[in-house]
Short mmCIF file of C-alpha atoms in Angstrom, two decimals:
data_model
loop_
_atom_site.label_atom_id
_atom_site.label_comp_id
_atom_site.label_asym_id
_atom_site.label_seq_id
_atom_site.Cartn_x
_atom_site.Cartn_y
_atom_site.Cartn_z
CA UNK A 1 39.68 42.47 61.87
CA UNK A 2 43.31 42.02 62.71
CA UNK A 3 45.41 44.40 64.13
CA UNK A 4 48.81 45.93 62.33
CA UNK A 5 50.72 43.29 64.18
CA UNK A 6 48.76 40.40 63.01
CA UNK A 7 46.59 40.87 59.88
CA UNK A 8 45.72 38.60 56.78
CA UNK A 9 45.77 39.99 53.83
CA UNK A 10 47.40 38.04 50.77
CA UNK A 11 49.68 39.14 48.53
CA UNK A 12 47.64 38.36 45.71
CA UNK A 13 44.37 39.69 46.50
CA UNK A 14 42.83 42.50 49.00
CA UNK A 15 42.13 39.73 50.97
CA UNK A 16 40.39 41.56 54.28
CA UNK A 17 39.62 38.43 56.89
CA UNK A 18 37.24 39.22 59.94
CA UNK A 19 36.82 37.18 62.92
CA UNK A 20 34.84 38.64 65.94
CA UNK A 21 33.97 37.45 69.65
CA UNK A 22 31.52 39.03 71.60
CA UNK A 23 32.85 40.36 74.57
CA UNK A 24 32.97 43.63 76.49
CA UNK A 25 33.98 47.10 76.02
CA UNK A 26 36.46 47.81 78.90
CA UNK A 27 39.09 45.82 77.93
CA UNK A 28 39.04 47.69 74.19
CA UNK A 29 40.11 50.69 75.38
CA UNK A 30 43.61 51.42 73.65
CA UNK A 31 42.62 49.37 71.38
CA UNK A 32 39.55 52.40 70.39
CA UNK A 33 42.48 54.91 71.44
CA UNK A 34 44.21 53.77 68.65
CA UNK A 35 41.69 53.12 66.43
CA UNK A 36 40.90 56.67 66.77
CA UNK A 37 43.96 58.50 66.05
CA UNK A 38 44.69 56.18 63.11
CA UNK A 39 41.23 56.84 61.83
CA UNK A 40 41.90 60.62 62.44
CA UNK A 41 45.83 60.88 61.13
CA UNK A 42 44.64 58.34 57.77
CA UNK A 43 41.90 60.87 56.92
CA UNK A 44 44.11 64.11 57.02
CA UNK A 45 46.91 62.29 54.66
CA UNK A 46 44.05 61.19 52.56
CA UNK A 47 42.69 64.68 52.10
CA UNK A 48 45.69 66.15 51.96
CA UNK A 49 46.20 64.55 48.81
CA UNK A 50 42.72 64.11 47.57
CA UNK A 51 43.67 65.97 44.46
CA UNK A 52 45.93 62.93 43.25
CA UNK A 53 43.62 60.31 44.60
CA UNK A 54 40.40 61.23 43.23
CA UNK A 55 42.16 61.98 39.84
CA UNK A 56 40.62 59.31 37.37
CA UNK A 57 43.77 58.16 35.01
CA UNK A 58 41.16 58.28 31.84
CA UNK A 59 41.39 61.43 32.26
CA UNK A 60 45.08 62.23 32.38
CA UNK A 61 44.99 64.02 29.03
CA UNK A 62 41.61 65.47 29.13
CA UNK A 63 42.36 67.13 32.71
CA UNK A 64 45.97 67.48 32.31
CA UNK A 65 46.95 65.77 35.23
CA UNK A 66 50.74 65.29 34.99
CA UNK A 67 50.78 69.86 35.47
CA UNK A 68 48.90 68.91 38.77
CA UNK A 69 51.82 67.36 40.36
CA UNK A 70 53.97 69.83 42.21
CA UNK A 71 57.64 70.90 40.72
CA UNK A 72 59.55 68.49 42.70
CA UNK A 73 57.73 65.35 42.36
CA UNK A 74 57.13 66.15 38.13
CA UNK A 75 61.12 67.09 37.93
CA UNK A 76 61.51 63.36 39.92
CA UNK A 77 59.13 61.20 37.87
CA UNK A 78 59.79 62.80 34.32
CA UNK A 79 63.30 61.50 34.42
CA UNK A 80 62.24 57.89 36.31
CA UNK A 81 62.49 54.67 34.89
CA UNK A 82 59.63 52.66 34.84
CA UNK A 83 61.31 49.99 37.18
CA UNK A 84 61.85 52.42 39.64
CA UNK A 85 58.13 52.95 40.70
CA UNK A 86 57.43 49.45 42.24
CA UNK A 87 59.46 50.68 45.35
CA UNK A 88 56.58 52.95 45.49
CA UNK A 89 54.19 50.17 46.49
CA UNK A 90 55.96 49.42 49.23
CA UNK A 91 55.81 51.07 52.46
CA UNK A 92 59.50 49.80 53.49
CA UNK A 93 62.58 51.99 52.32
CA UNK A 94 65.32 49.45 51.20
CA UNK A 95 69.08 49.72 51.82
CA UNK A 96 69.38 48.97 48.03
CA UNK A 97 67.19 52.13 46.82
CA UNK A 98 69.14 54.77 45.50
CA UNK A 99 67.05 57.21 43.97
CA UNK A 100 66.40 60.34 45.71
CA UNK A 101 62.78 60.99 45.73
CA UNK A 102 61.25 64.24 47.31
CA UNK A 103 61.16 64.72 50.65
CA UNK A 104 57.00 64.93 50.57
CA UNK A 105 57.64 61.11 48.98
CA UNK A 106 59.56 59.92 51.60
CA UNK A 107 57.85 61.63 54.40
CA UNK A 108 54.07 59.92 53.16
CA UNK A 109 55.75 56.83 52.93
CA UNK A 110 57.03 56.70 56.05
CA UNK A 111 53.36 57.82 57.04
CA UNK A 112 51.27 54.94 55.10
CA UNK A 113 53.85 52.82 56.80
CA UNK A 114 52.29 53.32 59.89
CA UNK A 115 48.87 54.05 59.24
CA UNK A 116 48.03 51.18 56.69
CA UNK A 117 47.27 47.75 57.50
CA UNK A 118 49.86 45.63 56.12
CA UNK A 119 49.32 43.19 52.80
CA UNK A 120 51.59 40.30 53.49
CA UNK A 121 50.31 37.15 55.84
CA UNK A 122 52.11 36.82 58.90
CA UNK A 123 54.85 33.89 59.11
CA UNK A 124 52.66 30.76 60.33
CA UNK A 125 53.07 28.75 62.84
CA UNK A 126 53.56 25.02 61.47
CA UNK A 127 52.18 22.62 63.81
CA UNK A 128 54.13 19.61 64.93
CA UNK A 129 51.60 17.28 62.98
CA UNK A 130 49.37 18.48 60.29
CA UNK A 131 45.37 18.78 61.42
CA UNK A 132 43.78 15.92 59.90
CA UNK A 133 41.40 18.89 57.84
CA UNK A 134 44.65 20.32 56.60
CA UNK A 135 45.68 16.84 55.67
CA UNK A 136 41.94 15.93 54.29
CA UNK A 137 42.02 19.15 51.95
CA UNK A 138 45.55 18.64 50.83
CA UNK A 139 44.67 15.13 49.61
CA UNK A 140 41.75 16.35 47.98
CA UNK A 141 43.03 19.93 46.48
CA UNK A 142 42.92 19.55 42.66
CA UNK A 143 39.84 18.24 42.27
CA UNK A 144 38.66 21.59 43.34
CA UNK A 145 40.27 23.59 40.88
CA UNK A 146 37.85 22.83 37.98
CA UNK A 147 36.56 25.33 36.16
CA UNK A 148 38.02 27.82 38.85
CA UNK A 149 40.37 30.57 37.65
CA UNK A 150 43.72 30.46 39.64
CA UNK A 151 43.66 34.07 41.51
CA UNK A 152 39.93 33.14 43.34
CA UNK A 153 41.61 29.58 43.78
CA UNK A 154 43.86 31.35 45.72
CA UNK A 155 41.42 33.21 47.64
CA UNK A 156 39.17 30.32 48.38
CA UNK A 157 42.28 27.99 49.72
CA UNK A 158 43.50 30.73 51.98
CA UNK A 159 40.45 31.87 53.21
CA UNK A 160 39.30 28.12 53.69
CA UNK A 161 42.02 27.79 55.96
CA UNK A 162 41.17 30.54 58.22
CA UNK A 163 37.63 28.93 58.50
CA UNK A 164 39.10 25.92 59.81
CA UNK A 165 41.35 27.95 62.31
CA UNK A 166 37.93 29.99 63.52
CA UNK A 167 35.78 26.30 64.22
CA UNK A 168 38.90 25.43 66.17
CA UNK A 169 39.11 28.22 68.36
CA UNK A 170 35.25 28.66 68.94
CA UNK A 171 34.06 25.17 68.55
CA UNK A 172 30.99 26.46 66.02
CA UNK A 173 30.19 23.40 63.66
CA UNK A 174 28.22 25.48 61.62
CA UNK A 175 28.80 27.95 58.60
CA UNK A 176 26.72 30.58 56.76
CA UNK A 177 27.64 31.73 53.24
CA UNK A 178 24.98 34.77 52.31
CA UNK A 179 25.56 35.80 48.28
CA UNK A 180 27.12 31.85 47.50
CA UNK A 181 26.32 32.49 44.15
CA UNK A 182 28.12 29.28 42.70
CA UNK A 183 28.89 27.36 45.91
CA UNK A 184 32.79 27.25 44.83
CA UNK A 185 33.45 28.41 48.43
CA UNK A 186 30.93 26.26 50.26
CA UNK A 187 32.32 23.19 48.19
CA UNK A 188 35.85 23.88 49.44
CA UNK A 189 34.53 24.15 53.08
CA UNK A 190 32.17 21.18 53.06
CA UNK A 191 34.18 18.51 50.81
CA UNK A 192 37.82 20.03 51.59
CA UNK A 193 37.37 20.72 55.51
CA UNK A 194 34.21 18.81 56.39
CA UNK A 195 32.16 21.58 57.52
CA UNK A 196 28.33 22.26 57.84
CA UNK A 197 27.75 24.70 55.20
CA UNK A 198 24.25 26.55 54.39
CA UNK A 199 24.63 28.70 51.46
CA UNK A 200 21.83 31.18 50.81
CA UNK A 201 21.63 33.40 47.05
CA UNK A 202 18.82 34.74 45.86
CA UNK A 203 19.47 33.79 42.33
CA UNK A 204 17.61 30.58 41.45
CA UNK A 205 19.74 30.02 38.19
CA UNK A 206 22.96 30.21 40.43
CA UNK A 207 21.87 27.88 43.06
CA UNK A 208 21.13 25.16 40.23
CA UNK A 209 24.71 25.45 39.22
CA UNK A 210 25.97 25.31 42.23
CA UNK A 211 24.00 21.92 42.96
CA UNK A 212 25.20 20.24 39.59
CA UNK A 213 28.66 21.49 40.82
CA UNK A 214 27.96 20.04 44.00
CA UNK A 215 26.92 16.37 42.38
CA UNK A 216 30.00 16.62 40.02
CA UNK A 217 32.50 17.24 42.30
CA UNK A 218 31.05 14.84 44.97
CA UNK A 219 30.86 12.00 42.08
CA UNK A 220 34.55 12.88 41.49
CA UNK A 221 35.56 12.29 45.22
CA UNK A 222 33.65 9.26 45.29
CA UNK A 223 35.40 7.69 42.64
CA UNK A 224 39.26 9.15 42.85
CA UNK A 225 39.29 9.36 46.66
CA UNK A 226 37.11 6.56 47.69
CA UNK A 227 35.06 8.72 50.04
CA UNK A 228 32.21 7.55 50.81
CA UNK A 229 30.53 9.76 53.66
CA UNK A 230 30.72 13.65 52.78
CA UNK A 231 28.83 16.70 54.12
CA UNK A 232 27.15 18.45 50.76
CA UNK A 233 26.42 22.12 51.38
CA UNK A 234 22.90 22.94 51.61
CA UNK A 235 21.71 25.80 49.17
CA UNK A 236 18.65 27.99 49.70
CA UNK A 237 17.60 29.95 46.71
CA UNK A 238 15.84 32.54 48.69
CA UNK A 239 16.46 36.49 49.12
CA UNK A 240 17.12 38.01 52.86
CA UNK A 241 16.30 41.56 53.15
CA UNK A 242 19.39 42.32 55.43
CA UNK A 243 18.09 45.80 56.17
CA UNK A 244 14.64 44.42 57.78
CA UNK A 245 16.11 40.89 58.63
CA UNK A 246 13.89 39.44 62.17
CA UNK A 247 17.23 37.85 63.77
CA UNK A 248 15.25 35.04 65.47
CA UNK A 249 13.44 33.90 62.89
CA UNK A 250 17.04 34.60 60.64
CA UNK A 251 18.42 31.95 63.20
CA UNK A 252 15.31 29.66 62.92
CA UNK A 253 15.41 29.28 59.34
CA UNK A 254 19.56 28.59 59.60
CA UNK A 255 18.44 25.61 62.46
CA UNK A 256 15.92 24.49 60.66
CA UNK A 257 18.33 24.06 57.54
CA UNK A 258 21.10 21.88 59.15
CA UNK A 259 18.14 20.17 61.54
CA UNK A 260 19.30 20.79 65.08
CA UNK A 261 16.48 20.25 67.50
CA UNK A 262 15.05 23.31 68.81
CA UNK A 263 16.35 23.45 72.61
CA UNK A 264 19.83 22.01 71.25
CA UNK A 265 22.66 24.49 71.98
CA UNK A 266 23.24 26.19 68.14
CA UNK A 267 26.04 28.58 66.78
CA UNK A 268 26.92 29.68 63.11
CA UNK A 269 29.74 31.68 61.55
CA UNK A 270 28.66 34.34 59.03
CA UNK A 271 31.55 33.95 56.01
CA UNK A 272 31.38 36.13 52.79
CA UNK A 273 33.71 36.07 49.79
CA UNK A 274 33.29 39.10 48.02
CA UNK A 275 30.48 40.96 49.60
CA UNK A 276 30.12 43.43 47.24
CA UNK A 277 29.64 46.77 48.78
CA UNK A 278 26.82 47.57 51.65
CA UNK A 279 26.37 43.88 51.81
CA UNK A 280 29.38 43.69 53.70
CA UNK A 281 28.44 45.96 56.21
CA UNK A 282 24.86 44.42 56.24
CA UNK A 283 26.16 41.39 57.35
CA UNK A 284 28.04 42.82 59.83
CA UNK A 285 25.24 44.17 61.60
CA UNK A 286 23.12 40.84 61.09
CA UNK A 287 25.90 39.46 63.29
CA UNK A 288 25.61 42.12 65.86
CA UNK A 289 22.03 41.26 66.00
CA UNK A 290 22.27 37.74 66.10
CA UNK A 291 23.74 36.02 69.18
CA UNK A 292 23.98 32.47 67.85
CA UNK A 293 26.68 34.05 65.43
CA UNK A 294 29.61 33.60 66.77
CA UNK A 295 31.81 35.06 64.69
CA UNK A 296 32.22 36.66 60.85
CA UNK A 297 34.59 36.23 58.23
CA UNK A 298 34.15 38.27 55.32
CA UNK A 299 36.60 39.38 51.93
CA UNK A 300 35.03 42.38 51.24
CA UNK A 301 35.21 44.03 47.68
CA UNK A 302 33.49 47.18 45.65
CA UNK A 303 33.81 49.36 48.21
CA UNK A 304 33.03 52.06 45.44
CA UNK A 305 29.33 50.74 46.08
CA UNK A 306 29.21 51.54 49.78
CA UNK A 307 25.88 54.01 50.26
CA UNK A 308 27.30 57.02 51.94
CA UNK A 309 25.59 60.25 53.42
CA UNK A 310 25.63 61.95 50.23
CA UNK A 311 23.11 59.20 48.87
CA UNK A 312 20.51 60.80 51.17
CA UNK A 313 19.89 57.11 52.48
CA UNK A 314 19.09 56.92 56.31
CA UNK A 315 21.16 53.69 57.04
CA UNK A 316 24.53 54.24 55.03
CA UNK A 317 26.93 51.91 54.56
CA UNK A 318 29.80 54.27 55.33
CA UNK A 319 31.38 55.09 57.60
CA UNK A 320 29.98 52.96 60.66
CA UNK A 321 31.62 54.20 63.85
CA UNK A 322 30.04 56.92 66.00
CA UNK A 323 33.86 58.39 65.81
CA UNK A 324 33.87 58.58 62.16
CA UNK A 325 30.53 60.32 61.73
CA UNK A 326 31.65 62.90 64.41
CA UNK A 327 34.78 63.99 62.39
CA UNK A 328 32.96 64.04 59.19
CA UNK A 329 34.62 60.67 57.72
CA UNK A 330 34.23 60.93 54.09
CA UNK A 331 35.74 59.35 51.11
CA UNK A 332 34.91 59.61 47.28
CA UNK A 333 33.42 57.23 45.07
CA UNK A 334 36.93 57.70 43.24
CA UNK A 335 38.97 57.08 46.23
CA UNK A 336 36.91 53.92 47.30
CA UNK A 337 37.22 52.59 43.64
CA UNK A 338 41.35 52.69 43.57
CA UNK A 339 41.12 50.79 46.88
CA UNK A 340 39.96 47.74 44.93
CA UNK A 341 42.53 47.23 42.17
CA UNK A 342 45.01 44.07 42.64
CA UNK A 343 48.57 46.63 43.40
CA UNK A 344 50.70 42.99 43.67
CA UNK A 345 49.38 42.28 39.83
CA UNK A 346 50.08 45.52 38.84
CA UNK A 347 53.37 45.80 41.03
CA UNK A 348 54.52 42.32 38.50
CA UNK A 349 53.89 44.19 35.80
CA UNK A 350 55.85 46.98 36.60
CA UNK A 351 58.90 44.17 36.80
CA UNK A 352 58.07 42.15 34.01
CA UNK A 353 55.38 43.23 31.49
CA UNK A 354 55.08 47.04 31.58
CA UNK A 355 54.62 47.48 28.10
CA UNK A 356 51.13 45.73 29.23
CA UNK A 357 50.35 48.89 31.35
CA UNK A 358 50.61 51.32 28.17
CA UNK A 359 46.93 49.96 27.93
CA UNK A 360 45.85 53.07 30.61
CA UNK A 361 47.36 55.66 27.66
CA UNK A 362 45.39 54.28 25.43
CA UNK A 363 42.64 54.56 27.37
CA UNK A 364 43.53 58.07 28.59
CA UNK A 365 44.43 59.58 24.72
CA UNK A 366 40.73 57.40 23.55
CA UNK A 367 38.71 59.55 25.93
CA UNK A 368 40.20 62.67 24.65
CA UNK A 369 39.38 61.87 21.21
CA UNK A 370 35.54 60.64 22.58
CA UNK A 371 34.89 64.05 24.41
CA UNK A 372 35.83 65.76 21.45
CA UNK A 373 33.97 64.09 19.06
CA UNK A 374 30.85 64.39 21.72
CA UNK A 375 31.55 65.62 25.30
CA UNK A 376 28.61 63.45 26.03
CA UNK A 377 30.98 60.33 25.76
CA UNK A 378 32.80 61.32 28.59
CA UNK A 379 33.51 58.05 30.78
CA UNK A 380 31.47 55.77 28.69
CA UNK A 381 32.05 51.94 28.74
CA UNK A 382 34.05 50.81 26.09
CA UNK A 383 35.42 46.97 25.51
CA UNK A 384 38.19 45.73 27.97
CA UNK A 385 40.98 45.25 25.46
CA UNK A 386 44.38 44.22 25.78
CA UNK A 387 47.50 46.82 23.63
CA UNK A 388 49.84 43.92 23.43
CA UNK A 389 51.03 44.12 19.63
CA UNK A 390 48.36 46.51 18.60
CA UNK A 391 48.62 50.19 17.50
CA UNK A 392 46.18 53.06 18.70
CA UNK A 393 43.70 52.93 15.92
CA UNK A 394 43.09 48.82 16.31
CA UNK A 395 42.95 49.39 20.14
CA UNK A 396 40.24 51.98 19.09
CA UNK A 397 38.33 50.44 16.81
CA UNK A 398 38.70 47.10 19.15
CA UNK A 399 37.88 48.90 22.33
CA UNK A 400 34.62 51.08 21.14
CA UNK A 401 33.25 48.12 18.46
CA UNK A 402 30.19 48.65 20.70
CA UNK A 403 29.02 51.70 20.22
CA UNK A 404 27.85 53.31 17.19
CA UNK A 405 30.34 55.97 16.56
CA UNK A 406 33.12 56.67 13.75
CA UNK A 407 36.33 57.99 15.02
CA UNK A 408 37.71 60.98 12.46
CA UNK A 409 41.41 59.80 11.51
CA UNK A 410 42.24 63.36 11.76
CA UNK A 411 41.17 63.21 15.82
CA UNK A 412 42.98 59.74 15.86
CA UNK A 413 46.23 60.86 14.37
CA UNK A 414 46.37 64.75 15.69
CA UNK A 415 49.64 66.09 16.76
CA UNK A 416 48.10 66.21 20.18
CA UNK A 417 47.62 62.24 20.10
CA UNK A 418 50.66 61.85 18.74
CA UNK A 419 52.04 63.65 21.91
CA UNK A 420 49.96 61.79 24.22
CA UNK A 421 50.92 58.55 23.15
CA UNK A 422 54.51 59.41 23.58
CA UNK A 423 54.35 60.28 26.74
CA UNK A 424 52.47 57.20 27.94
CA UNK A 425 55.34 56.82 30.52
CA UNK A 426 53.74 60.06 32.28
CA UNK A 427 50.30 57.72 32.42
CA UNK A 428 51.71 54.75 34.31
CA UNK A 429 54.25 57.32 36.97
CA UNK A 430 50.91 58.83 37.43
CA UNK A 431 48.65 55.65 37.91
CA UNK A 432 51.25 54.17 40.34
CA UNK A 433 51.33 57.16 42.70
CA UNK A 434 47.19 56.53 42.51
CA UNK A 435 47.66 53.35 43.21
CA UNK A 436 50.51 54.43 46.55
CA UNK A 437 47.46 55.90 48.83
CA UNK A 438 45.01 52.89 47.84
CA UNK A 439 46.35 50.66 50.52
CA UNK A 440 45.48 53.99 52.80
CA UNK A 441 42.01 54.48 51.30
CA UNK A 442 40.89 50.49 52.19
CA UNK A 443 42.49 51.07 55.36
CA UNK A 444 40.36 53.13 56.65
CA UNK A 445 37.14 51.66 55.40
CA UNK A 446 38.42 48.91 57.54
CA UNK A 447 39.50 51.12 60.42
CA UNK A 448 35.77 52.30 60.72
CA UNK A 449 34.12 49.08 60.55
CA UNK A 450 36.50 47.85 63.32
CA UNK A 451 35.83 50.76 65.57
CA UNK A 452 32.03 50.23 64.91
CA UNK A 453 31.91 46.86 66.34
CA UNK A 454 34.25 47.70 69.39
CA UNK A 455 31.84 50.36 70.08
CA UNK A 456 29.19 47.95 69.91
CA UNK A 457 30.69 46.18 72.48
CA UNK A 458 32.66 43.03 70.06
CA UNK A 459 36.40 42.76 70.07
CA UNK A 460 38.42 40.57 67.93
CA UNK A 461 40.75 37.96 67.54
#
């Protein structure tokens, strides 16, 4: 996990890269130090404003949320423009700003701008001469892109690349993708950068699209590019029970795969795109017990799903670290849930297209009207639907088409809902300043994971 000085996370996604060595706990030492107090100083900022964090925006109206925020900051935001919140999402203060926000504002932004790890890639370092991979995947590129939507292109490419950089540095010939599920990374990686890749998911109907993928995409390569000689990823449909895994035989079964003789020297690199919840951190002990992995690279997601103590489970999946169980590290299910929305998506919308983010009032002012038609509706799933061009009631009638209820016109056009839906402003000011301590929230998550493995005696990159 990178430090503040040289993380990579892309502006497009939460993109949280991993890449491990095994070496010894001595030279770690300010690197814990620091781990430590950032660990220590995120937490107290986090519960310090717990009250705005763990505020769900469906409930704005139904809670009242906008009286929660103290006089200053509601005086400051009922007057803001809408374009003025993206300089929110950024931890930098720009010469240009000149809106006086409150000093508890300014002060917590000054704070997340040294406590969270950063979202931007650091400037690269261009090579005199491209890597023939580089070169080999550039040439190759769009025929990847089929039936792949553009943001997880994104991921894949980036995350591709810093595959490729890993092999370099360690030599390992081998990859490991646990949870494939379609292969769209493993293609990438085998046909784009030539590597070994074993893919294991333990759904069969996944792994059978993922080898007609594989045969399509190979034909297509074979025909546009003339190649002739490619490595196809190797799928196993078979379910590994990460929380009683034998690492030998775990090792075995990987050498056995790519058929390397038994006394031949062997190494793998664990890779994950989108681990969803305690998988990640499953995987990260798998390659604490394994020694033939040599390092991890994972893009972790769902943290919301993490087990924690409150589950009553004996091997959580948060927090890790020795540290973090000492102080009591805790975070709630609705503080690990902001730390997975896309804040660069929503930041362009705040620029462009916030007339698109009216869609959280609606949302908001439709829960009031569920929980008082039946307070047993509170938070249930409705339809994902877009506001663009569409008044209240056909959002309504849109978003609940799946459950058997009428809405009362006299609910849907109250005085109250009338209100709320003029104030939707208020919803989006609110959202945003969510949406301010997420980058903190996934910090730490990743601050405790880090610490865990220096304590077990890894250090990275």
């Amino acid at each position: 996990l990178h430090s503040q000085d040289s993380r990579r996370i892309t502006e497009n996604s939460y993109f949280t890269h991993v890449c491990l060595r095994r070496q010894t706990m001595q030279s770690n030492a300010v690197l814990v130090a620091e781990l430590r107090h950032k660990i220590q100083q995120s937490f107290q900022l986090a519960k310090q404003y717990d009250w705005l964090i763990d505020s769900y925006v469906l409930d704005f109206y139904v809670d009242n949320h906008w009286d929660r925020l103290p006089a200053s900051w509601n005086s400051c935001f009922e007057q803001l423009e809408i374009s003025q919140l993206q300089s929110l999402l950024t931890v930098e203060l720009k010469s240009t700003e000149c809106h006086v926000w409150p000093l508890s504002i300014l002060a917590s932004r000054v704070l997340l701008g040294n406590l969270c790890l950063s979202r931007k890639l650091p400037p690269d370092e261009e090579p005199e001469r491209e890597p023939k991979e580089q070169s080999r995947f550039r040439e190759r590129q769009k025929l990847f892109n089929k039936s792949v939507k553009l943001k997880k292109r994104h991921e894949i490419e980036q995350f591709s690349r810093q595959c490729w950089e890993s092999i370099r540095k360690t030599g390992v010939e081998h990859l490991v993708d646990i949870g494939s599920g379609q292969g769209n990374l493993a293609r990438t990686l085998a046909y784009g950068f030539d590597f070994n890749v074993c893919c294991i998911e333990q759904n069969e109907d996944l792994v059978a699209t993922a080898r007609q993928k594989d045969e399509e995409l190979s034909s297509r390569l074979k025909r546009q590019v003339k190649v002739a000689d490619l490595k196809h990823p190797v799928h196993l449909s078979k379910k590994v029970n990460l929380e009683d895994v034998d690492p030998g035989q775990f090792a075995q079964m990987i050498r056995d795969t790519f058929n390397v003789e038994k006394n031949s020297p062997f190494q793998f690199g664990l890779v994950g795109l989108h681990p969803c919840g305690d998988l990640a951190t499953s995987l990260i002990k798998l390659f604490l017990a394994c020694p033939e992995a040599k390092f991890i690279k994972l893009v972790c997601c769902c943290y919301m799903k993490l087990s924690t103590e409150r589950d009553r489970c004996q091997d959580y999946g948060f927090p890790l670290s020795s540290f973090s169980k000492q102080i009591q590290l805790n975070l709630s299910y609705e503080a690990r849930e902001i730390a997975c929305h896309a804040i660069e998506q929503y930041d362009a919308k705040l620029e462009h297209n916030f007339e698109e983010l009216k869609v959280h009032a609606f949302r908001a002012a439709l829960e009031k009207v569920l929980i008082q038609i039946d307070p047993a509706l509170k938070h249930s799933g409705i339809k994902s639907t877009k506001v663009t061009n569409l008044t209240f009631q056909q959002y309504c009638e849109r978003a609940t088409s799946g459950m058997d209820i009428t809405l009362p016109r006299e609910l849907m056009d109250s005085e109250d809902t009338r209100t709320n839906l003029a104030n939707w402003r208020r919803v989006v000011k609110f959202y945003t300043l969510r949406l301010m301590f997420a980058p903190l929230v996934e910090s730490i998550i990743l601050y405790d994971r880090w610490l865990f493995l220096l304590e077990q005696g890894v250090d990275s990159d």
